[in-house]
Amino acid sequence: MVLDDLGSSLRGSLDQLRGKSRLDEEDVEDIVKEIQRSLLQADVSVDLVMDLSEDIRQRALDEEPPGGTSARDHVLRIVYEELVDLVGESTDLPLEDQTIMLAGLQGSGKTTTAAKMAWWFSKKGLRPGVIQTDTFRPGAYDQAKQMAERAEVEFYGEPDNDNPVEIAEHGMEELLDVDVLIVDTAGRHALEETLIDELEQIESVVEPDRNLLVLDAAIGQGAKEQADRFDDAVGIDGVTITKLDGTAKGGGALAAVDRTDSSIAFLGTGEEVQDIERFEPDGFISRLLGMGDLKQLTERVERAMEETGQDEDDWDPESMMDGEFTLHDMRKQMEAMNNMGPLSQVMDMIPGLGGGLKDQLPDDAMDVTQERMRDFEVIMDSMTDDELQNPRSISKSQIERIARGSGKEEEQIRELLEQHKMMDRMMDQFSGMGDGDMQRMMKQMGGGGGGGGGLGGMGPFGD
Ligand SMILES: Nc1nc2c(ncn2[C@@H]2O[C@H](COP(=O)(O)OP(=O)(O)OP(=O)(O)O)[C@@H](O)[C@H]2O)c(=O)[nH]1
């Protein structure tokens, strides 16, 4: 989860209110001080933190908790609403034909983000293409081409042409049938005249529907100054904040953008093309506070089912939920999980798991890489149906036979059985959630039926 430090400290502060039915001034003061500390550590600017905490303080003292609401949930809702307000709006980004130009300083993540955005648009059913006009940095063309191939999207560049405007013109002609054109540009160490001139020339040729600034989350609250300067120079319609997975200062960057005339379009959360998410303030903050984000999770499950060719008939959460978690189920689960993205991100979207079960499992509990997945599938192909149905009863001699049959080491067979035990335990935890969000969610996701089975609009506190 990005901003993990901020999220876990906020959740920790709120957990101190568990069991309290009423809040006195001292309780409110304690929680406000904790929240201030957490936000300052995330590099949110002091004035923003002071404004936010005054709002939380006043609302927590003045507003009556709705009937039956615990003190913790009352403050949680207030903190949630105030943080959503702090990080501001999401950039309007219609799913239609458009041209997007990316700008940003050297190393901010433009080239990576161009491929990520193209991948994201392709998953929305559009036909994206990337034009790489960076002739400033050696190797930019090769990197961009490779990233576009990984994203499986169309690409145009000219490795031997040092005129970015010409490349842009040729690219526009070449990628005529593309719906969403993403134009990557060169960076510089600073927003200098040469960069501004180049951006203006490219802009005059591609006539973008929107300019997105790509900035590195590590600059924290410095994002305000950078966004303001790029906006003054070339005009920006939105910001993509990259590398949120690599910094604790991302909170400051998110909050800073809201103090410009701009808004946030996407978040970059890793180096792979799938490590991108559309910025949705409510979902982002509810995940941060451990309230899950069913909308994003449903999208991922639907995408995973498309990619694994599974439909709701295959995905039978009932059998997994009532303890019959076999190796057949594990195989389906891993295929789907591998298509949903890293489990640490997926689990944060499951209500109540944000900071809970995830912390109890070993880091790689479900980090089943493609390679391990393939090994596991070869091993499972050497198992009898009875062994697949009852993996816990597999004996040492059976392990030896499976190892011989699959050509894998006995240790790998044991690793598969260990992985199954961990996933089985996780399923027990899910089923232990009673008729809470998880069972309802799994059933509705399994029941699918267009638009994620009605989970789409469910906010963090239910509708
Ligand atoms: N961890 C992490 N790394 C990222 C992310 N986005 C980009 N990177 C890495 O940051 C480095 C710079 O990314 P690029 O896309 O080359 O940056 P750029 O803005 O195109 O750089 P120039 O072409 O020099 O202007 C690369 O190593 C990327 O893999 C992210 O969201 N998370």
XYZ file of C-alpha atoms and ligand atoms in Angstrom:
495
model
C 0.000 0.000 0.000
C 1.355 3.430 -0.830
C 1.670 5.885 2.087
C 1.799 2.836 4.376
C 3.467 4.771 7.192
C 0.791 7.472 7.101
C -2.013 4.932 6.857
C -0.828 2.718 9.706
C -0.190 5.665 12.034
C -3.639 7.124 11.314
C -5.274 3.729 11.851
C -3.247 3.306 15.045
C -4.420 6.674 16.382
C -8.053 5.874 15.636
C -7.768 2.448 17.240
C -7.012 4.178 20.549
C -10.686 5.209 20.536
C -11.945 1.606 20.371
C -14.450 0.900 23.145
C -15.122 4.587 23.897
C -18.757 5.584 23.558
C -18.232 9.279 24.341
C -15.361 11.645 23.508
C -14.075 14.233 25.973
C -11.825 17.179 25.079
C -8.734 15.278 26.173
C -9.555 12.356 23.848
C -10.060 14.738 20.934
C -6.821 16.593 21.725
C -4.881 13.321 21.825
C -6.236 12.130 18.496
C -5.662 15.508 16.828
C -2.030 15.592 18.011
C -1.477 12.053 16.644
C -2.978 13.016 13.296
C -0.856 16.171 13.148
C 2.288 14.132 13.789
C 1.381 11.590 11.103
C 0.639 14.212 8.464
C 3.770 16.277 9.214
C 5.823 13.077 8.879
C 4.226 12.621 5.437
C 5.541 16.109 4.566
C 2.127 17.748 4.479
C 2.759 21.467 4.923
C 2.334 22.882 8.438
C -0.396 25.353 7.519
C -2.464 22.627 5.861
C -1.998 20.369 8.892
C -3.056 23.125 11.298
C -6.169 23.978 9.244
C -7.130 20.304 8.957
C -6.660 19.519 12.623
C -8.704 22.570 13.697
C -11.567 21.334 11.487
C -11.303 17.811 12.955
C -11.151 19.193 16.508
C -14.229 21.390 16.088
C -16.306 18.762 14.291
C -15.386 15.981 16.747
C -16.504 18.180 19.675
C -19.495 19.907 18.110
C -21.104 17.190 16.009
C -23.278 14.588 17.727
C -22.338 11.008 16.665
C -25.282 9.549 14.688
C -27.277 7.079 16.816
C -25.403 3.829 17.457
C -22.123 5.132 16.040
C -19.083 4.434 18.204
C -16.730 7.281 19.075
C -14.091 5.683 16.851
C -16.380 5.463 13.814
C -17.601 9.013 14.423
C -14.045 10.391 14.394
C -13.087 8.021 11.549
C -15.826 9.493 9.354
C -14.729 13.056 10.199
C -11.045 12.281 9.506
C -12.028 10.522 6.272
C -14.084 13.486 5.039
C -11.414 16.031 5.990
C -8.619 14.024 4.303
C -10.678 13.594 1.124
C -11.069 17.366 1.166
C -7.304 17.779 1.738
C -6.223 15.747 -1.300
C -8.714 17.438 -3.566
C -10.289 16.421 -6.823
C -9.488 13.902 -9.509
C -8.659 15.244 -12.975
C -11.561 14.910 -15.382
C -10.443 12.256 -17.870
C -13.197 11.049 -20.227
C -12.819 7.595 -21.780
C -12.866 8.906 -25.340
C -10.562 9.868 -28.234
C -8.017 12.384 -27.017
C -4.395 13.495 -27.144
C -2.483 13.803 -23.885
C 0.945 15.429 -23.635
C 3.191 14.538 -20.682
C 5.641 17.044 -19.246
C 7.946 16.884 -16.260
C 11.480 17.117 -14.994
C 14.208 14.596 -15.755
C 13.594 11.234 -14.097
C 10.115 12.126 -12.818
C 8.710 9.048 -14.548
C 7.213 10.394 -17.793
C 8.320 7.548 -20.063
C 7.139 4.927 -17.588
C 3.901 6.791 -17.013
C 3.210 7.079 -20.761
C 3.266 3.278 -21.046
C 1.301 2.842 -17.824
C -1.425 5.246 -18.935
C -1.584 3.553 -22.339
C -1.981 0.188 -20.561
C -4.722 1.671 -18.351
C -6.639 3.072 -21.324
C -6.297 -0.263 -23.168
C -7.910 -1.998 -20.171
C -10.798 0.429 -20.546
C -11.355 -0.834 -24.096
C -9.699 2.077 -25.915
C -6.887 1.876 -28.490
C -3.956 3.884 -27.107
C -0.612 4.729 -28.670
C 2.583 6.353 -27.383
C 4.758 8.828 -29.290
C 8.238 9.195 -27.787
C 9.723 12.624 -28.613
C 12.533 12.604 -26.030
C 15.705 13.160 -28.056
C 17.519 14.641 -25.058
C 18.254 11.541 -22.983
C 20.278 8.713 -24.589
C 18.366 5.463 -24.387
C 14.975 7.124 -24.020
C 13.737 5.621 -27.306
C 14.725 2.052 -26.369
C 13.237 2.361 -22.886
C 9.995 3.792 -24.249
C 9.728 1.110 -26.942
C 10.330 -1.655 -24.424
C 7.759 -0.258 -22.003
C 5.181 0.080 -24.806
C 5.800 -3.560 -25.768
C 5.264 -4.619 -22.143
C 2.034 -2.634 -22.137
C 1.137 -4.196 -25.511
C 0.224 -0.815 -27.020
C 1.141 0.936 -30.263
C 4.321 2.992 -30.288
C 6.089 5.559 -32.480
C 9.571 7.004 -32.172
C 12.614 7.808 -34.312
C 15.893 6.790 -32.595
C 18.012 8.576 -35.168
C 16.098 11.828 -35.378
C 17.095 14.599 -32.958
C 14.163 16.862 -33.863
C 11.326 16.185 -31.369
C 8.834 18.321 -33.277
C 9.392 16.322 -36.465
C 8.965 13.063 -34.533
C 5.700 14.384 -33.097
C 4.458 15.302 -36.578
C 5.411 11.923 -38.054
C 3.917 10.123 -35.055
C 0.577 11.899 -35.491
C 0.511 10.747 -39.121
C 1.597 7.186 -38.306
C -0.796 6.579 -35.398
C -3.888 7.931 -37.144
C -6.176 5.071 -36.017
C -5.282 5.327 -32.366
C -8.006 6.563 -29.959
C -5.839 7.904 -27.148
C -2.510 9.416 -28.155
C 0.005 9.871 -25.348
C 2.955 12.095 -26.254
C 6.032 11.629 -24.071
C 8.466 14.532 -23.994
C 12.024 15.132 -22.841
C 12.872 16.184 -19.306
C 15.503 18.578 -18.004
C 16.987 18.989 -14.544
C 15.018 22.197 -14.124
C 12.191 23.986 -15.834
C 14.482 25.937 -18.130
C 13.881 27.985 -21.263
C 14.961 25.222 -23.656
C 12.477 22.819 -22.099
C 9.650 25.329 -22.217
C 10.403 26.180 -25.858
C 10.476 22.495 -26.806
C 7.207 21.790 -25.024
C 5.524 24.747 -26.703
C 6.703 23.648 -30.154
C 5.506 20.074 -29.637
C 2.254 21.378 -28.221
C 1.673 23.474 -31.361
C 1.960 20.319 -33.465
C 0.035 17.774 -31.376
C -2.577 20.251 -30.058
C -3.217 18.116 -26.942
C -6.658 17.934 -25.308
C -4.830 17.973 -22.000
C -1.363 18.420 -20.612
C -0.411 16.252 -17.643
C 2.506 17.072 -15.399
C 4.402 14.013 -14.175
C 6.067 14.547 -10.830
C 7.936 12.400 -8.361
C 6.112 11.988 -5.030
C 9.441 12.251 -3.207
C 9.371 16.028 -3.648
C 6.548 16.083 -1.092
C 5.102 19.530 -0.549
C 7.528 20.864 -3.170
C 4.934 19.593 -5.646
C 3.044 22.874 -5.237
C 5.876 25.028 -6.516
C 6.682 22.656 -9.391
C 3.040 22.351 -10.467
C 2.575 26.131 -10.304
C 5.684 26.761 -12.414
C 4.768 24.233 -15.100
C 1.230 25.608 -15.149
C 2.498 29.170 -15.608
C 4.926 28.060 -18.334
C 2.924 25.635 -20.477
C -0.424 25.193 -18.716
C -1.258 21.865 -17.087
C -4.673 20.213 -16.748
C -3.707 17.511 -14.302
C -0.895 15.820 -12.435
C 0.313 12.242 -12.258
C 2.216 11.617 -9.046
C 4.747 8.811 -9.510
C 6.844 6.658 -7.171
C 4.364 6.759 -4.307
C 5.631 3.272 -3.480
C 9.087 4.604 -2.795
C 8.548 7.526 -0.448
C 6.894 8.448 2.842
C 6.405 12.025 1.597
C 3.655 11.225 -0.872
C 1.007 12.687 1.421
C 2.662 16.065 1.091
C 2.710 15.835 -2.695
C -0.969 14.844 -2.843
C -2.015 17.672 -0.556
C 0.211 20.196 -2.331
C -1.329 19.623 -5.749
C -4.734 20.532 -4.377
C -3.332 23.978 -3.561
C -2.648 24.646 -7.213
C -5.171 25.200 -9.981
C -4.683 21.578 -10.913
C -5.897 18.150 -9.826
C -4.555 14.600 -9.726
C -5.168 12.221 -12.627
C -3.139 9.110 -11.823
C -0.876 7.662 -9.154
C 2.277 5.672 -10.007
C 2.901 2.844 -7.557
C 5.776 0.813 -9.032
C 7.944 0.161 -12.093
C 5.640 -2.252 -13.930
C 3.081 -1.048 -16.479
C 0.241 -2.274 -14.237
C 1.490 -0.174 -11.298
C -0.832 2.711 -11.995
C -4.171 3.707 -10.538
C -6.681 6.339 -11.478
C -6.781 8.831 -8.597
C -10.137 8.528 -6.790
C -9.951 10.642 -3.586
C -12.607 8.757 -1.604
C -11.287 5.296 -2.499
C -7.697 6.363 -1.871
C -8.418 7.825 1.568
C -10.732 4.981 2.621
C -7.951 2.508 1.739
C -5.467 4.632 3.678
C -7.735 4.435 6.724
C -8.196 0.685 6.327
C -11.779 0.957 5.112
C -11.072 -0.851 1.818
C -12.026 0.248 -1.665
C -14.530 -2.112 -3.170
C -14.836 -0.113 -6.380
C -11.155 -0.601 -7.290
C -11.201 -4.196 -6.122
C -14.229 -5.061 -8.247
C -12.520 -3.536 -11.280
C -9.447 -5.666 -10.647
C -11.446 -8.852 -10.190
C -13.406 -8.263 -13.398
C -10.141 -7.568 -15.261
C -8.560 -10.685 -13.772
C -11.507 -12.831 -14.804
C -11.308 -11.506 -18.354
C -7.593 -12.222 -18.522
C -7.850 -15.733 -17.021
C -10.876 -16.516 -19.171
C -12.767 -17.313 -15.960
C -16.389 -16.369 -15.507
C -18.496 -16.306 -12.413
C -19.281 -20.053 -12.802
C -15.595 -20.882 -12.250
C -15.071 -18.442 -9.434
C -16.986 -20.134 -6.640
C -16.301 -18.165 -3.448
C -18.766 -20.326 -1.544
C -16.586 -23.456 -1.795
C -13.474 -21.491 -0.866
C -15.282 -19.782 1.999
C -16.507 -22.934 3.728
C -13.093 -24.527 4.137
C -12.891 -26.734 1.053
C -9.876 -24.859 -0.236
C -8.229 -27.422 -2.552
C -5.260 -27.150 -4.875
C -7.786 -26.771 -7.705
C -9.044 -23.613 -5.945
C -5.493 -22.497 -5.276
C -4.634 -22.736 -8.956
C -7.668 -20.645 -9.949
C -6.977 -18.179 -7.127
C -3.356 -17.704 -8.137
C -4.216 -17.192 -11.795
C -6.808 -14.590 -10.855
C -4.583 -12.980 -8.215
C -1.675 -12.729 -10.627
C -3.944 -10.838 -12.968
C -5.224 -8.555 -10.237
C -1.804 -7.190 -9.391
C 0.316 -7.501 -6.218
C -1.802 -8.891 -3.393
C -0.601 -6.197 -0.987
C -2.495 -3.714 -3.165
C -5.489 -6.029 -3.537
C -5.776 -6.698 0.201
C -5.822 -2.985 0.962
C -9.013 -2.807 -1.065
C -10.755 -5.441 1.045
C -12.570 -3.679 3.913
C -11.027 -4.343 7.300
C -7.896 -5.992 5.906
C -5.974 -2.778 5.184
C -3.873 -2.996 8.293
C -5.150 -6.212 9.774
C -4.653 -9.656 8.281
C -2.040 -8.335 5.861
C 0.321 -7.556 8.749
C -0.109 -11.093 10.121
C 0.939 -12.886 6.925
C 4.569 -13.271 5.809
C 5.489 -10.615 3.262
C 5.417 -13.035 0.330
C 2.336 -14.947 1.482
C 0.669 -14.556 -1.834
C 3.408 -12.916 -3.775
C 3.217 -15.810 -6.214
C 5.444 -14.708 -9.078
C 4.772 -15.953 -12.563
C 7.756 -18.334 -12.360
C 6.658 -19.918 -9.081
C 3.178 -20.162 -10.527
C 4.477 -22.108 -13.517
C 6.459 -24.463 -11.260
C 3.402 -25.016 -9.122
C 1.288 -25.802 -12.195
C 3.851 -28.384 -13.444
C 3.841 -29.990 -10.003
C 0.024 -29.990 -9.794
C -0.081 -31.706 -13.219
C 1.842 -34.615 -11.640
C -0.630 -35.014 -8.793
C -3.595 -37.379 -8.655
C -7.060 -35.852 -8.291
C -7.205 -37.154 -4.726
C -3.937 -35.338 -3.928
C -5.263 -32.121 -5.475
C -8.441 -32.429 -3.419
C -6.665 -33.348 -0.164
C -3.164 -31.801 -0.216
C -2.815 -31.966 3.565
C -2.819 -35.797 3.413
C 0.125 -36.049 0.973
C 2.857 -38.310 2.469
C 6.646 -38.247 2.082
C 6.573 -41.094 -0.434
C 3.938 -39.252 -2.453
C 6.153 -36.150 -2.401
C 9.010 -38.267 -3.761
C 6.790 -39.637 -6.539
C 5.442 -36.189 -7.472
C 9.008 -34.815 -7.549
C 10.100 -37.603 -9.906
C 7.027 -37.158 -12.107
C 7.272 -33.358 -12.338
C 11.049 -33.135 -12.550
C 10.991 -30.664 -9.649
C 12.849 -30.845 -6.320
C 11.049 -32.347 -3.313
C 11.648 -28.990 -1.603
C 9.524 -27.315 -4.280
C 6.698 -29.778 -3.641
C 6.870 -28.916 0.060
C 6.927 -25.185 -0.807
C 3.732 -25.627 -2.823
C 2.060 -27.429 0.095
C 3.235 -24.659 2.468
C 1.847 -21.991 0.126
C -1.462 -23.873 0.054
C -1.568 -23.935 3.877
C -0.973 -20.146 4.027
C -3.687 -19.446 1.471
C -6.032 -21.888 3.234
C -5.445 -20.010 6.483
C -6.198 -16.757 4.713
C -9.449 -18.165 3.365
C -10.336 -19.218 6.923
C -9.763 -15.625 8.009
C -12.022 -14.391 5.205
C -14.737 -16.914 6.160
C -14.155 -15.871 9.799
C -15.359 -12.431 8.810
C -18.880 -13.825 9.142
C -21.458 -12.183 6.915
C -19.345 -8.990 6.732
C -18.022 -7.121 3.738
C -15.816 -9.984 2.608
C -18.458 -12.677 2.170
C -20.900 -10.225 0.626
C -18.157 -8.936 -1.642
C -16.886 -12.360 -2.709
C -20.406 -13.581 -3.361
C -21.347 -10.484 -5.341
C -18.077 -10.562 -7.273
C -18.661 -14.240 -7.957
C -22.236 -13.406 -8.918
C -20.755 -10.673 -11.099
C -23.418 -9.640 -13.534
C -22.228 -6.487 -15.252
C -20.658 -3.615 -13.387
C -19.231 -5.658 -10.574
C -22.438 -6.929 -9.056
C -23.548 -3.688 -7.494
C -20.398 -3.098 -5.494
C -19.394 -0.266 -7.751
C -20.816 2.579 -5.778
C -20.347 1.210 -2.280
C -18.496 3.823 -0.310
C -16.407 3.038 2.753
C -19.390 3.350 5.099
C -21.874 1.517 2.894
C -24.662 3.276 1.025
N 9.288 2.590 -7.819
C 8.852 3.308 -8.858
N 9.705 3.653 -9.854
C 9.200 4.387 -10.877
C 7.840 4.781 -10.955
N 7.675 5.500 -12.105
C 8.892 5.543 -12.710
N 9.809 4.865 -11.974
C 11.239 4.686 -12.245
O 11.843 5.975 -12.247
C 12.927 5.996 -13.183
C 12.706 7.151 -14.156
O 11.525 6.873 -14.902
P 11.411 7.420 -16.414
O 10.070 7.030 -16.904
O 12.591 7.006 -17.202
O 11.496 8.988 -16.151
P 11.464 10.133 -17.246
O 10.696 11.246 -16.657
O 11.005 9.592 -18.542
O 12.998 10.501 -17.323
P 13.642 11.348 -18.508
O 13.309 10.587 -19.742
O 15.087 11.359 -18.159
O 12.997 12.705 -18.473
C 12.902 4.638 -13.892
O 13.849 3.786 -13.251
C 11.496 4.105 -13.604
O 11.455 2.668 -13.551
C 6.978 4.380 -9.853
O 5.775 4.689 -9.808
N 7.531 3.662 -8.855
